[in-house]
Short mmCIF file of C-alpha atoms in Angstrom, two decimals:
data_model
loop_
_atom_site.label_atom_id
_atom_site.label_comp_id
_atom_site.label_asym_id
_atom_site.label_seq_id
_atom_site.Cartn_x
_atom_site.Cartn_y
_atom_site.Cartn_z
CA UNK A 7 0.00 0.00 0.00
CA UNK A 8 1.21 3.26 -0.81
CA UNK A 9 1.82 6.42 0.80
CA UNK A 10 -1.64 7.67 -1.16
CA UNK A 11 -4.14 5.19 0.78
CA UNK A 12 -6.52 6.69 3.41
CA UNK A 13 -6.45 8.30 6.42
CA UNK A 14 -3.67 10.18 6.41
CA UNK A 15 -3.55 14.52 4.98
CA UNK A 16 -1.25 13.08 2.62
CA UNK A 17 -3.53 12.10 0.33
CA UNK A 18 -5.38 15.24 0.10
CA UNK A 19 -5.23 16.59 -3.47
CA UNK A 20 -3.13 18.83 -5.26
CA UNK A 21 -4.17 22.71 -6.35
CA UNK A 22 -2.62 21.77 -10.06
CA UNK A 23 -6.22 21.00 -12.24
CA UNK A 24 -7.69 21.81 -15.12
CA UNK A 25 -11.15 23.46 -15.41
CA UNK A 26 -12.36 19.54 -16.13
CA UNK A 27 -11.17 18.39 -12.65
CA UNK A 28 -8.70 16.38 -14.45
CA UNK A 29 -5.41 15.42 -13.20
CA UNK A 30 -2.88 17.35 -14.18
CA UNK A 31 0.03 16.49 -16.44
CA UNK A 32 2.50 14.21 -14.98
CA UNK A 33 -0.04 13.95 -11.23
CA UNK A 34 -0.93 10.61 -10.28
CA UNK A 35 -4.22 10.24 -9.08
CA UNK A 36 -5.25 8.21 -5.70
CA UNK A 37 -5.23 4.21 -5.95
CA UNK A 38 -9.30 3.37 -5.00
CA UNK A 39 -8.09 0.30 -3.09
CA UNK A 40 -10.38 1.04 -0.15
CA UNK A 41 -13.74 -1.39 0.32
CA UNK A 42 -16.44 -1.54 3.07
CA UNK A 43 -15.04 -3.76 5.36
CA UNK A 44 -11.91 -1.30 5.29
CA UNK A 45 -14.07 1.56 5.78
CA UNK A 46 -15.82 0.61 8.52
CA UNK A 47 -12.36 -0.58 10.45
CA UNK A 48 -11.30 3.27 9.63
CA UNK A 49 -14.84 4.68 11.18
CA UNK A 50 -14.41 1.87 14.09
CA UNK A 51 -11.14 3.72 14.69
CA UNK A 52 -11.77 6.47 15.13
CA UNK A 53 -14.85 6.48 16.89
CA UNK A 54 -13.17 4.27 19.57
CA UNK A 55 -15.09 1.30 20.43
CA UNK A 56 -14.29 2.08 23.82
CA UNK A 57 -15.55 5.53 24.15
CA UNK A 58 -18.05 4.72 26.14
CA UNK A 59 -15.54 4.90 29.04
CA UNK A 60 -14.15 8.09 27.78
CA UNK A 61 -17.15 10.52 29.17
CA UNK A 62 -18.34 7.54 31.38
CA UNK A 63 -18.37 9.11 34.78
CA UNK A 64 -19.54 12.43 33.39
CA UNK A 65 -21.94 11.29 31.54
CA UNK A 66 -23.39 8.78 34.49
CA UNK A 67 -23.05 11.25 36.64
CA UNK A 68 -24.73 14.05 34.18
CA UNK A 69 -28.01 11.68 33.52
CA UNK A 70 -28.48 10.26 37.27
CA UNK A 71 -27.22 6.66 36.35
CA UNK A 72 -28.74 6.55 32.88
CA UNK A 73 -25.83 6.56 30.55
CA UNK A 74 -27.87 3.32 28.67
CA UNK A 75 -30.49 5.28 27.74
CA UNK A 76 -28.43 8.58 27.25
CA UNK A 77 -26.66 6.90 24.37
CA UNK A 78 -29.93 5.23 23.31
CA UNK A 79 -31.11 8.44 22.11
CA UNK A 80 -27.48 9.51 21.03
CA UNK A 81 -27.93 6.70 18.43
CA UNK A 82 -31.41 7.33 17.38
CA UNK A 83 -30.40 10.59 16.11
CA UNK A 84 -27.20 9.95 14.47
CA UNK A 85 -28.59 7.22 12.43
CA UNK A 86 -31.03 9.79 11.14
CA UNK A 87 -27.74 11.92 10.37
CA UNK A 88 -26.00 9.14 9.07
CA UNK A 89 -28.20 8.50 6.21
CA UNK A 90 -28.07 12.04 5.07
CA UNK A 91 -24.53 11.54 5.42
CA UNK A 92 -25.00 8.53 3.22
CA UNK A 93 -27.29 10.51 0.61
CA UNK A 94 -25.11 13.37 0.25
CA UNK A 95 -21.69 11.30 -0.43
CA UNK A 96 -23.82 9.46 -3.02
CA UNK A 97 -24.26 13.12 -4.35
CA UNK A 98 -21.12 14.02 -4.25
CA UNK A 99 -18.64 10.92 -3.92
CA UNK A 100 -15.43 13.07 -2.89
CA UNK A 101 -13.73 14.04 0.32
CA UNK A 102 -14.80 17.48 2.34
CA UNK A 103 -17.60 15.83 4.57
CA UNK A 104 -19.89 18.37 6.11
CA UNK A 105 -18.16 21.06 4.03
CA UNK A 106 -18.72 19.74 0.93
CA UNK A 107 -22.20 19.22 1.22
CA UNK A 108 -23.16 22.62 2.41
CA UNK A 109 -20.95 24.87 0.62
CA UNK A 110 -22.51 22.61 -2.38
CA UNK A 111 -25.94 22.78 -1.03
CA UNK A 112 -25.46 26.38 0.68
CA UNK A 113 -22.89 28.71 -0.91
CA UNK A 114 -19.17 29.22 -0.16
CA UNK A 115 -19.74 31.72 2.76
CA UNK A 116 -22.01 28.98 4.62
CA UNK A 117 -19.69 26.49 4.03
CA UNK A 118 -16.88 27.88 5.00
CA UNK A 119 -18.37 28.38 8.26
CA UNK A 120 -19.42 24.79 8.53
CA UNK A 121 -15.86 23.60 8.17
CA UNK A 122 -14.87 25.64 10.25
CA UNK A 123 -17.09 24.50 13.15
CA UNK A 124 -16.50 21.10 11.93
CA UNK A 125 -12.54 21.86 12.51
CA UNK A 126 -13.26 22.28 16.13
CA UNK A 127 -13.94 18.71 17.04
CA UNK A 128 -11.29 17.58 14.60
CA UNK A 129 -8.51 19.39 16.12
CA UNK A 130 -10.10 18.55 19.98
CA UNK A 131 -10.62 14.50 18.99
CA UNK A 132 -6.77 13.92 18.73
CA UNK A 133 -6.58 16.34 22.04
CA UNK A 134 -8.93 14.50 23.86
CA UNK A 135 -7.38 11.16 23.11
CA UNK A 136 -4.28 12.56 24.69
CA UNK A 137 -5.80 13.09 27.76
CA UNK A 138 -7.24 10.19 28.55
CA UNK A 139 -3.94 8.41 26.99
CA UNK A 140 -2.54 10.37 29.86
CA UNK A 141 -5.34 9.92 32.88
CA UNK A 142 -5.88 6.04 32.44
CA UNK A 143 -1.71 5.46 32.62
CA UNK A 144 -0.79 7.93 35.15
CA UNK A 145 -3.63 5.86 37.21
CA UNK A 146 -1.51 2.61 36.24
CA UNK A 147 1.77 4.08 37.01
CA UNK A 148 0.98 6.66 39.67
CA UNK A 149 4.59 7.57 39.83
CA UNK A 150 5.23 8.60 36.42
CA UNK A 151 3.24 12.38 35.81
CA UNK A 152 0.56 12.09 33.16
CA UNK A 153 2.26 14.92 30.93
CA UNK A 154 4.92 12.39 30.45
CA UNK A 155 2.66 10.19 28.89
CA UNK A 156 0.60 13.03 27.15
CA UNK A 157 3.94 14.17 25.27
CA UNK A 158 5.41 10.81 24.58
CA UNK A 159 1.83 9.85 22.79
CA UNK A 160 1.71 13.15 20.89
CA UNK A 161 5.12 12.66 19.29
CA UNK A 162 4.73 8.99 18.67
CA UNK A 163 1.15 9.92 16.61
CA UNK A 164 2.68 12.91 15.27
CA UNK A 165 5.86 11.07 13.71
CA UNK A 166 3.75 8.23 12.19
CA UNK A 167 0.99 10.43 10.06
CA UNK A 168 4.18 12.56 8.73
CA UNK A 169 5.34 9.12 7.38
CA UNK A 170 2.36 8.11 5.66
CA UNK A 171 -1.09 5.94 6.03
CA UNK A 172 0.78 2.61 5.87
CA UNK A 173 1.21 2.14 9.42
CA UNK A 174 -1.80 3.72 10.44
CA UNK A 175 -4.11 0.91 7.98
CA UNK A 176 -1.74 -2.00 9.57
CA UNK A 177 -2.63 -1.03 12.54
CA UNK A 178 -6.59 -0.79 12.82
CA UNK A 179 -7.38 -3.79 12.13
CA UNK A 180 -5.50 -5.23 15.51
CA UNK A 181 -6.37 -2.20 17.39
CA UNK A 182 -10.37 -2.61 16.91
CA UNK A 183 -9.58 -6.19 17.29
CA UNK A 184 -8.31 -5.52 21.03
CA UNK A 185 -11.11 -3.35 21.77
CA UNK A 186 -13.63 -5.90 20.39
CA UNK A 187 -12.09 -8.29 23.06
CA UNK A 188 -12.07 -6.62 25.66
CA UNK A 189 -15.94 -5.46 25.60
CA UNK A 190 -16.92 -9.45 24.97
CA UNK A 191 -14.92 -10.03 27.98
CA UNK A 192 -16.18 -7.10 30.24
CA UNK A 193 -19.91 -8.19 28.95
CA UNK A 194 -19.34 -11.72 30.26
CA UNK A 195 -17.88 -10.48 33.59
CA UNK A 196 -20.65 -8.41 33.93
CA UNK A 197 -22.94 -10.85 33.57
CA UNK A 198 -21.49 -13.51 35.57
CA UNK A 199 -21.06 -10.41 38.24
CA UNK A 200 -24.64 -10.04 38.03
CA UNK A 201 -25.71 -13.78 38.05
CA UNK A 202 -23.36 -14.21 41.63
CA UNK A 203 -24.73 -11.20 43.12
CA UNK A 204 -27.13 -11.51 46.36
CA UNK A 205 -29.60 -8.65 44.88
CA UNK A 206 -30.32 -7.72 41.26
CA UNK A 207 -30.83 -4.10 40.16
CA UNK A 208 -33.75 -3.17 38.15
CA UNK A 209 -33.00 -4.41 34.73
CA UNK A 210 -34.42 -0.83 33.09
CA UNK A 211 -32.65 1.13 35.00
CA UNK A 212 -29.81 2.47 33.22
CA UNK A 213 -32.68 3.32 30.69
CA UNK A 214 -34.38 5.31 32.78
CA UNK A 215 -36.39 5.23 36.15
CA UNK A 216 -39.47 7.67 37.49
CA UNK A 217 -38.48 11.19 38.29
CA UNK A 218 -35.32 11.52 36.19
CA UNK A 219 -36.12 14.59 34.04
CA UNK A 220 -35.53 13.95 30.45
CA UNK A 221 -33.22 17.47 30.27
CA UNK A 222 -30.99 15.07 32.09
CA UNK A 223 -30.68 12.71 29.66
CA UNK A 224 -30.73 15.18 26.67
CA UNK A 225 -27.97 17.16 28.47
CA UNK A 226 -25.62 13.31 28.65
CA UNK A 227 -27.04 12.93 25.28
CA UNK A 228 -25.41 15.80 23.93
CA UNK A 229 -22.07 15.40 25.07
CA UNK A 230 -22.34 11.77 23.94
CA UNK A 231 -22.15 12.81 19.89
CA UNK A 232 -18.83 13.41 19.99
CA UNK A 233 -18.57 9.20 19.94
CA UNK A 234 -20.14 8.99 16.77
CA UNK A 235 -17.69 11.56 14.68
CA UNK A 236 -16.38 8.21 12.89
CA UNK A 237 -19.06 7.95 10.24
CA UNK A 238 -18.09 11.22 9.42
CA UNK A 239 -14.57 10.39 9.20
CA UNK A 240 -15.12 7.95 6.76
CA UNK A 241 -17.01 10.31 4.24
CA UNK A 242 -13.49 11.89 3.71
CA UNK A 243 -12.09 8.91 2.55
CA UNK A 244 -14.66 9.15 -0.85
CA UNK A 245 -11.78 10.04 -3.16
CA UNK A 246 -9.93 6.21 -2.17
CA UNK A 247 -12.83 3.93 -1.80
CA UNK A 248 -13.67 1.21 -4.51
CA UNK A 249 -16.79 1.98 -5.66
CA UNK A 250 -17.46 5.21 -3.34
CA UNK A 251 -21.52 5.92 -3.95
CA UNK A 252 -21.77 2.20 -2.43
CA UNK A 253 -19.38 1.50 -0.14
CA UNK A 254 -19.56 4.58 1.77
CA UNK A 255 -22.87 5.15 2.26
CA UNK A 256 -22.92 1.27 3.34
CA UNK A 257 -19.91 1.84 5.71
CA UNK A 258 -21.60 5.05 7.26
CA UNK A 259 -24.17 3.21 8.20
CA UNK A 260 -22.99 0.45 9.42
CA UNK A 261 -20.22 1.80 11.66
CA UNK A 262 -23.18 4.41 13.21
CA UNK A 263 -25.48 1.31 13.55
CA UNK A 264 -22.19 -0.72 15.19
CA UNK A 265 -20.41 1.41 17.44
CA UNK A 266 -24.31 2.61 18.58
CA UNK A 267 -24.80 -0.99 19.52
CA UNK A 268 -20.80 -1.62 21.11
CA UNK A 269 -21.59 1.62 23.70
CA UNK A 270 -25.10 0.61 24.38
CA UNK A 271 -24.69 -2.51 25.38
CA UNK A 272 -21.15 -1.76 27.03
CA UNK A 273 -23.04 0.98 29.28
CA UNK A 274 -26.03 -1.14 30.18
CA UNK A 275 -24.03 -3.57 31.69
CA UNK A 276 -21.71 -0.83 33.79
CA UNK A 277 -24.92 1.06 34.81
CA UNK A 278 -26.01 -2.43 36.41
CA UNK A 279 -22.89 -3.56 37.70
CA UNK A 280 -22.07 -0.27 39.44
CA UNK A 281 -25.49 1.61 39.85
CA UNK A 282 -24.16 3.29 42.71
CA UNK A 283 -22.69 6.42 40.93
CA UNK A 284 -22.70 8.81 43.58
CA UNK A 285 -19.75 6.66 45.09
CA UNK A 286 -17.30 6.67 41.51
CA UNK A 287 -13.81 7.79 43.31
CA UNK A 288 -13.02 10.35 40.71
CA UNK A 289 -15.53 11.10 37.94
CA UNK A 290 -12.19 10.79 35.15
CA UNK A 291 -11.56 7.73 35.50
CA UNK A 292 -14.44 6.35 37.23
CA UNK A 293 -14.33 3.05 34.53
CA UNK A 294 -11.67 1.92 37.01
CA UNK A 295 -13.95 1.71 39.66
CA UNK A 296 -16.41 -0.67 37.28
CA UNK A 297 -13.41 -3.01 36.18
CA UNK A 298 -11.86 -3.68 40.10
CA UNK A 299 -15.59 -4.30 41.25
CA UNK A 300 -16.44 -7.23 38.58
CA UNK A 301 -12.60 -8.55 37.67
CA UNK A 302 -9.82 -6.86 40.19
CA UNK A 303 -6.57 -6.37 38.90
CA UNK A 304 -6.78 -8.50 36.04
CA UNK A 305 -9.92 -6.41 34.00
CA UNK A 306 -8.14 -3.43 35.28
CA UNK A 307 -4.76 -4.20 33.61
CA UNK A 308 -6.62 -5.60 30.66
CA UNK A 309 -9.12 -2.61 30.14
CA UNK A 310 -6.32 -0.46 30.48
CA UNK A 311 -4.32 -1.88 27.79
CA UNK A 312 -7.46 -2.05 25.20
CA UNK A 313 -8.46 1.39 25.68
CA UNK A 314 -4.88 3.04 25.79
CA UNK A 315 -4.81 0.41 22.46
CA UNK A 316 -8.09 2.36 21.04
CA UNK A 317 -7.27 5.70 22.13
CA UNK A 318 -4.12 5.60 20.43
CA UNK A 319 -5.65 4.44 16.90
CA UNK A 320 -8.32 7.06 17.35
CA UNK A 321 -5.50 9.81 17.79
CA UNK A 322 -3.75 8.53 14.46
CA UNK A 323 -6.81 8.45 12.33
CA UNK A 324 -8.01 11.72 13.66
CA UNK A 325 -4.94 13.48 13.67
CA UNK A 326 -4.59 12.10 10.50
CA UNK A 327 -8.33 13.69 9.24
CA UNK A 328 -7.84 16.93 10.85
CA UNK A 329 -4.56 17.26 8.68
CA UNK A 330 -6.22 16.26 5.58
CA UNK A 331 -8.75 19.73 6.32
CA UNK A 332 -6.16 21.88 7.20
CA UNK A 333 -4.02 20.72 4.21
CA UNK A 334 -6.95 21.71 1.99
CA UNK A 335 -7.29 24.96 3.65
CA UNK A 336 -4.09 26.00 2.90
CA UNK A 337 -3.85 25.16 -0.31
CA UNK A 338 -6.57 27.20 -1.02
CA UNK A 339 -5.72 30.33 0.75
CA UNK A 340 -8.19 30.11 3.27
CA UNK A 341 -5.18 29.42 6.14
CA UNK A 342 -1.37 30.41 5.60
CA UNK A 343 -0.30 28.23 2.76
CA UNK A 344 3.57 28.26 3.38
CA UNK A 345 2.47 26.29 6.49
CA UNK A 346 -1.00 24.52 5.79
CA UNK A 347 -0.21 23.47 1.95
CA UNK A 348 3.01 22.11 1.95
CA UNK A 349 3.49 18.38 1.07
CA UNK A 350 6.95 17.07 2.56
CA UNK A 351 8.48 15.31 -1.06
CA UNK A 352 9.10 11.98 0.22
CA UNK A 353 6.22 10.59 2.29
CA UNK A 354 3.80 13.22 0.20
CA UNK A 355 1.98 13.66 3.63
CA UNK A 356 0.88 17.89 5.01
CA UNK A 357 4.01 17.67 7.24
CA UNK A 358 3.74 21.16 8.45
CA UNK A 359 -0.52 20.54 9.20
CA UNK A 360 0.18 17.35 10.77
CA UNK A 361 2.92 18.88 13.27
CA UNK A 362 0.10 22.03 13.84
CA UNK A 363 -2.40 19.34 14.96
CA UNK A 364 -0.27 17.57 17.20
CA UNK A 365 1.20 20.69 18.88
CA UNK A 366 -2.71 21.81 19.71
CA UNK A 367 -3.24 18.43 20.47
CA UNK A 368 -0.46 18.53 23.16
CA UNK A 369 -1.41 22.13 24.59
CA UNK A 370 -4.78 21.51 24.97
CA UNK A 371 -4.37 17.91 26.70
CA UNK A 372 -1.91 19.54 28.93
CA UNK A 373 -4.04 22.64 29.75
CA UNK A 374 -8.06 21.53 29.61
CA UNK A 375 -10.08 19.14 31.91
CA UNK A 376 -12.00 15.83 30.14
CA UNK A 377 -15.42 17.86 30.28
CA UNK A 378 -14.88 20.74 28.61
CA UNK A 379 -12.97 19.34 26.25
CA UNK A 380 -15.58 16.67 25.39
CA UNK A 381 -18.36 19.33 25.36
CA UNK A 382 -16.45 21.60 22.87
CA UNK A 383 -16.07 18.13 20.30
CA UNK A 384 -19.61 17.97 20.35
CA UNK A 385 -20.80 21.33 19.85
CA UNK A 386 -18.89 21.17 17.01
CA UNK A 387 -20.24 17.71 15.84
CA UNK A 388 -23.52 18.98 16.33
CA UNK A 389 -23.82 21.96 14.14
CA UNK A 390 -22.11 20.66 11.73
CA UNK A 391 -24.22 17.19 11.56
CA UNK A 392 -27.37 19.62 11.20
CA UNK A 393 -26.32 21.32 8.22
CA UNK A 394 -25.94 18.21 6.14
CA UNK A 395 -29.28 17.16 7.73
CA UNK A 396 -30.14 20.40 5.34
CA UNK A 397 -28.32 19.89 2.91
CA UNK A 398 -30.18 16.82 1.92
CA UNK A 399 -33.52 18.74 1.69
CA UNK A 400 -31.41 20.99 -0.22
CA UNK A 401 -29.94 19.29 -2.70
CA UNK A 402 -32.45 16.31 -4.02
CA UNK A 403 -35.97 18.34 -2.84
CA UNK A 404 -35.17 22.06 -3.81
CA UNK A 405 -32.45 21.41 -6.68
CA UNK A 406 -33.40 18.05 -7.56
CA UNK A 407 -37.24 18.49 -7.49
CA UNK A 408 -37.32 15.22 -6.51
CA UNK A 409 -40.93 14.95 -4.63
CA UNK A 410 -42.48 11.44 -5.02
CA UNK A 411 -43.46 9.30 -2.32
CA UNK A 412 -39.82 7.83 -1.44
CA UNK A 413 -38.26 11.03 -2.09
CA UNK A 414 -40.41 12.93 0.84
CA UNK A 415 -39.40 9.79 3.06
CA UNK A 416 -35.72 9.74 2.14
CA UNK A 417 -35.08 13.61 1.53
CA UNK A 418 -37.71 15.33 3.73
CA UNK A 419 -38.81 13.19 6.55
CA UNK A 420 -35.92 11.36 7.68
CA UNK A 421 -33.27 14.53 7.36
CA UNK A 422 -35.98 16.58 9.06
CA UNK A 423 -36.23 14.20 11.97
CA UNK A 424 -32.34 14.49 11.53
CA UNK A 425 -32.27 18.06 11.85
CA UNK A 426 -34.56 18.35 15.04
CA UNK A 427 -33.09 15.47 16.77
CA UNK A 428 -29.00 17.45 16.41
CA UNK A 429 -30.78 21.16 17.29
CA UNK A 430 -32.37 19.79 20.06
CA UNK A 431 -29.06 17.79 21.37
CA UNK A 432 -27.30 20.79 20.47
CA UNK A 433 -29.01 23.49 22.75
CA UNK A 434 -29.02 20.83 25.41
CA UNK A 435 -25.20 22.12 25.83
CA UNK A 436 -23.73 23.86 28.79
CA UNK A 437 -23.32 27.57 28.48
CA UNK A 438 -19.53 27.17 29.15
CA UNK A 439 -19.41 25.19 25.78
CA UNK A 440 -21.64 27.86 23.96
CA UNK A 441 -18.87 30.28 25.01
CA UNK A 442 -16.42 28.43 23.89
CA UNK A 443 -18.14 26.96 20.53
CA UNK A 444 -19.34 30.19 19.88
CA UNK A 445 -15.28 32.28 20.34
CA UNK A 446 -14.34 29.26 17.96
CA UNK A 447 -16.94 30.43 15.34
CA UNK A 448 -16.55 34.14 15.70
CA UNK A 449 -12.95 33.65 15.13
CA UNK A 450 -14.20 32.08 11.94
CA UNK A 451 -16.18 34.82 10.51
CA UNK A 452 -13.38 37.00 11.00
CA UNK A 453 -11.00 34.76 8.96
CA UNK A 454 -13.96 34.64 6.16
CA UNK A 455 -14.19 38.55 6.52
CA UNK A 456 -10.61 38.64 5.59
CA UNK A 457 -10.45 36.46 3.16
CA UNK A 458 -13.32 37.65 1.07
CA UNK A 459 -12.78 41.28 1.38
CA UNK A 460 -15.24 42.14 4.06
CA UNK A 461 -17.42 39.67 2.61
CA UNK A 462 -17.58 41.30 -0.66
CA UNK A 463 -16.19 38.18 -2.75
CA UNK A 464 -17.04 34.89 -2.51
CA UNK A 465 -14.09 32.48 -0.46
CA UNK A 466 -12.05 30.28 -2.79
CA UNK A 467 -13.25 26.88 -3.72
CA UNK A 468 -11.75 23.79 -1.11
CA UNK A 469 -11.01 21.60 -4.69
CA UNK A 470 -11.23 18.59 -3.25
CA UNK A 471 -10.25 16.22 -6.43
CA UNK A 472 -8.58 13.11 -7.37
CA UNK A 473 -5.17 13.42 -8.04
CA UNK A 474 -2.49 13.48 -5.31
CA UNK A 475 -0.26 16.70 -4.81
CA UNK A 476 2.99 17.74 -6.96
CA UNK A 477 6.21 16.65 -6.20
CA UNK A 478 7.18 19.59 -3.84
CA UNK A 479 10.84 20.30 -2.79
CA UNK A 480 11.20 19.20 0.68
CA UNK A 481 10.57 22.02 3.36
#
C-alpha cells in the first residue's frame, strides 16, 4: 500500500487542475483500493469502540445513572444523520464531509463556516485522546506524571501520520480487534457479576427510572455525539474507496449502527454492575472503579491496555483527518499556505498541518479538563451534523425536485427528523461550551471577513479532487 491510501492529509489533493477536474500532467491520481469492510475498520477507529468509558463518569453522573439510555437516544439521532450523510456522499462521492455538502448545497460563505465548526472537534478528537492516553496510565503508574505520557503519545502519533497511512491501515485492524475483546470479555464479567450477586438491580434502569427529568438525559445525550464523529470520518475517505456511492454510504451506516450498539450494550451492563454512581472515586476515570468491582486487577490491567490500544488508533486516524482539512485549507488560501499546503516530497503527507495538529493536540491535553474538552467536540459535531441534515432537503428536494413518495421519506422526513433530533441535542449544551463553541466560530467569521474582502467576494473553492499533490521540494 502506498503512501496515497486513506487516512492520512497526505492524500489530500493537489491545487494543479484543469477546469475539467482532471489530473494534471505528470499527477498521479489516488489508488481506490479502499472497500467496506476497510471503511468501517477506519470509522471503528476512530470512533473508539471504547468511548463509552471516555465521558463515562460524566456522563453517568450528568443523567443520574442513565448513561444506557443517554446513548440510546445519542444513536437514534445519528442514524437519522447518518443516512443524510450517506445521501449526500452518493451526491457528491469526494472528500470534504460536512463542508462539501453545504458549501454545495449552501454557498461558499455557509460552508466555509461549517468547516470551520466542523474543525473544532477535529482538532479537539486527537486532544482528547491525549488526555485520557494520559489519565488512564498515570492511574496505572501513579509515579510517572501524566504529561509524560501526554507528550510521549503526541510525538509517537505525530511522527507516524508525517510518514504516511501505511502504518496507520496496519494497525486498525488489531487495534479494533483488542477493543472488540475486551468489551466481549467485560460483557461476560458483567454478567457472571450479576448472576453471583445476592440482589439484582432493576434491569431498566440504566434506561431510565421515574423522576429523572428527560433534560438530564438530553444534556448526557449531547455530550455523547462526539462518539459517533467516525461515520463522518469515513465520508473523507470518498476520493480512495472502490466503488465510493456504495461502499460509503454502506460503511456510514454500518459503523453508526455498530459502534451505537458496542456503547449501548457496554453501558447497560456498567450502569447495572455499578449503579451506585454517587460513590465513583473520581468522575475521570471512574471506569476503574467498574473493572476492580467485577474482575480486580486483572480487567483493570486488561481494560487499560485495550483502551490506551483504542485511544491511540483514534489519535492517528483523527490526527490524520484533521490534517487532511487543514491541508486543503491551505492550499486554497483560506489558512497560511507556506504552512498549511506544503506536502513534505518523500512521504507526500501535510508535514507542516500534521505537526500544527499535534502541537494543539499537546497544549490543549496539557491545559483543559475531560469535560470541557468533550463538550467543545460535540458542539462542534452537532452543528455541523445539522447542516448536512439540510443539505439533503437541499440538494435532491429544492435542486433536484425530486418529490415522489420515497423522495419525501428519504429527503424530507428522515433529514428533518435528523435536523430536530441534532438542534435539540445541540441546545441541550452547557453555556460554558456555547462560550467556547461560539469564540471558535466568531474567530471564523473574521478569517472569512478577511479572506473575502469584508465579505464582498465569494471564499475560494476547497477543490477537493482526485489526483495526489505535486512533487514539492522538501521544506
Amino acid at each position: 500500500m502506498t503512501h496515497t491510501t486513506p487516512s492520512t492529509a497526505a492524500s489530500a489533493p493537489g491545487s494543479a487542475r484543469s477546469a475539467t477536474g482532471a489530473a494534471g500532467p505528470g499527477q498521479p491520481r489516488l489508488r481506490r483500493a479502499l472497500g467496506t469492510p476497510a471503511l468501517l475498520l477506519f470509522g471503528l477507529a476512530y470512533m473508539l469502540p471504547l468511548a463509552v468509558f471516555t465521558t463515562y463518569g460524566l456522563v453517568t453522573d450528568t443523567t443520574k445513572g442513565h448513561l444506557a439510555g443517554a446513548y440510546l437516544v445519542t444513536t437514534i439521532a445519528m442514524l437519522f444523520t447518518a443516512y443524510s450523510y450517506a445521501n449526500m456522499v452518493r451526491a457528491y462521492p469526494v472528500a470534504g464531509s460536512a463542508y462539501t455538502y453545504t458549501q454545495r448545497s449552501f454557498g461558499r460563505h455557509l460552508g466555509f463556516l461549517t468547516g470551520w465548526t466542523l474543525l473544532l472537534d477535529y482538532l479537539a478528537l486527537p486532544l482528547l485522546n491525549y488526555l485520557v492516553i494520559g489519565i488512564y496510565l498515570n492511574a496505572a503508574f501513579p509515579a510517572i506524571p501524566a504529561w509524560v505520557f501526554v507528550v510521549v503519545s503526541v510525538v509517537l502519533v505525530t511522527v507516524l501520520n508525517v510518514i504516511g497511512i501505511t502504518l496507520v491501515s496496519s494497525a486498525n485492524l488489531a487495534l479494533v480487534g483488542v477493543q472488540i475483546v475486551f468489551i466481549v470479555v467485560f460483557v461476560v464479567t458483567g454478567i457472571a457479576y450479576l448472576t453471583g450477586a445476592a440482589q439484582l438491580p432493576d434491569l431498566l434502569s440504566p434506561f431510565f427510572s421515574a423522576g429523572t427529568p428527560l433534560s438530564a438525559i438530553a444534556a448526557g445525550s449531547a455530550i455523547l455525539a462526539l462518539a459517533f464523529l467516525g461515520f463522518d470520518a469515513v465520508s473523507t475517505l470518498s476520493e480512495e474507496a472502490k466503488d465510493a456511492k456504495k461502499s460509503i454510504p454502506r460503511a456510514i451506516m454500518l459503523c453508526t449502527l455498530a459502534g451505537g450498539l458496542l456503547f449501548i450494550v457496554t453501558a447497560y451492563i456498567a450502569g447495572l454492575v455499578f449503579p451506585d454512581y454517587a460513590n465513583f472515586t473520581d468522575l475521570d476515570s471512574a471506569p476503574l472503579d467498574v473493572m476492580t468491582r467485577i474482575g480486580g486487577s486483572a480487567l483493570f490491567t486488561f481494560f487499560t491496555a485495550a483502551y490506551i490500544a483504542g485511544s491511540f488508533a483514534s489519535a492517528m486516524t483523527s490526527q490524520a483527518s484533521v490534517a487532511r482539512i487543514l491541508y486543503a485549507m491551505g492550499r486554497d488560501g483560506q489558512l497560511p499556505k507556506r504552512v498549511f499546503g506544503v506536502v513534505h516530497a518523500r512521504f507526500k503527507t501535510p508535514w507542516l498541518a500534521v505537526i500544527v495538529v499535534g502541537a494543539v493536540g499537546l497544549v490543549g491535553a496539557l491545559l483543559l479538563p475531560l469535560d470541557v474538552a468533550a463538550s467543545v467536540i460535540s458542539f462542534g459535531a452537532l452543528v455541523a451534523f445539522s447542516f448536512v441534515n439540510l443539505a439533503v432537503i437541499k440538494h435532491y428536494v429544492i435542486d433536484r425536485r425530486q418529490r415522489g413518495p420515497k423522495a419525501v421519506v428519504a429527503y424530507i422526513v428522515a433529514p428533518a427528523i435528523g435536523f430536530a433530533l441534532t438542534v435539540w441535542l445541540w441546545t441541550s449544551l452547557s453555556i460554558t461550551t456555547f462560550v467556547a463553541g461560539g469564540i471558535w466560530v466568531l474567530a471564523g467569521v473574521v478569517i472569512l471577513a478577511l479572506i473575502t474582502g469584508g465579505f464582498r467576494h465569494k471564499p475560494p473553492v476547497m477543490d477537493f479532487s482526485e489526483e495526489d499533490p505535486a512533487p514539492l521540494p522538501a521544506q
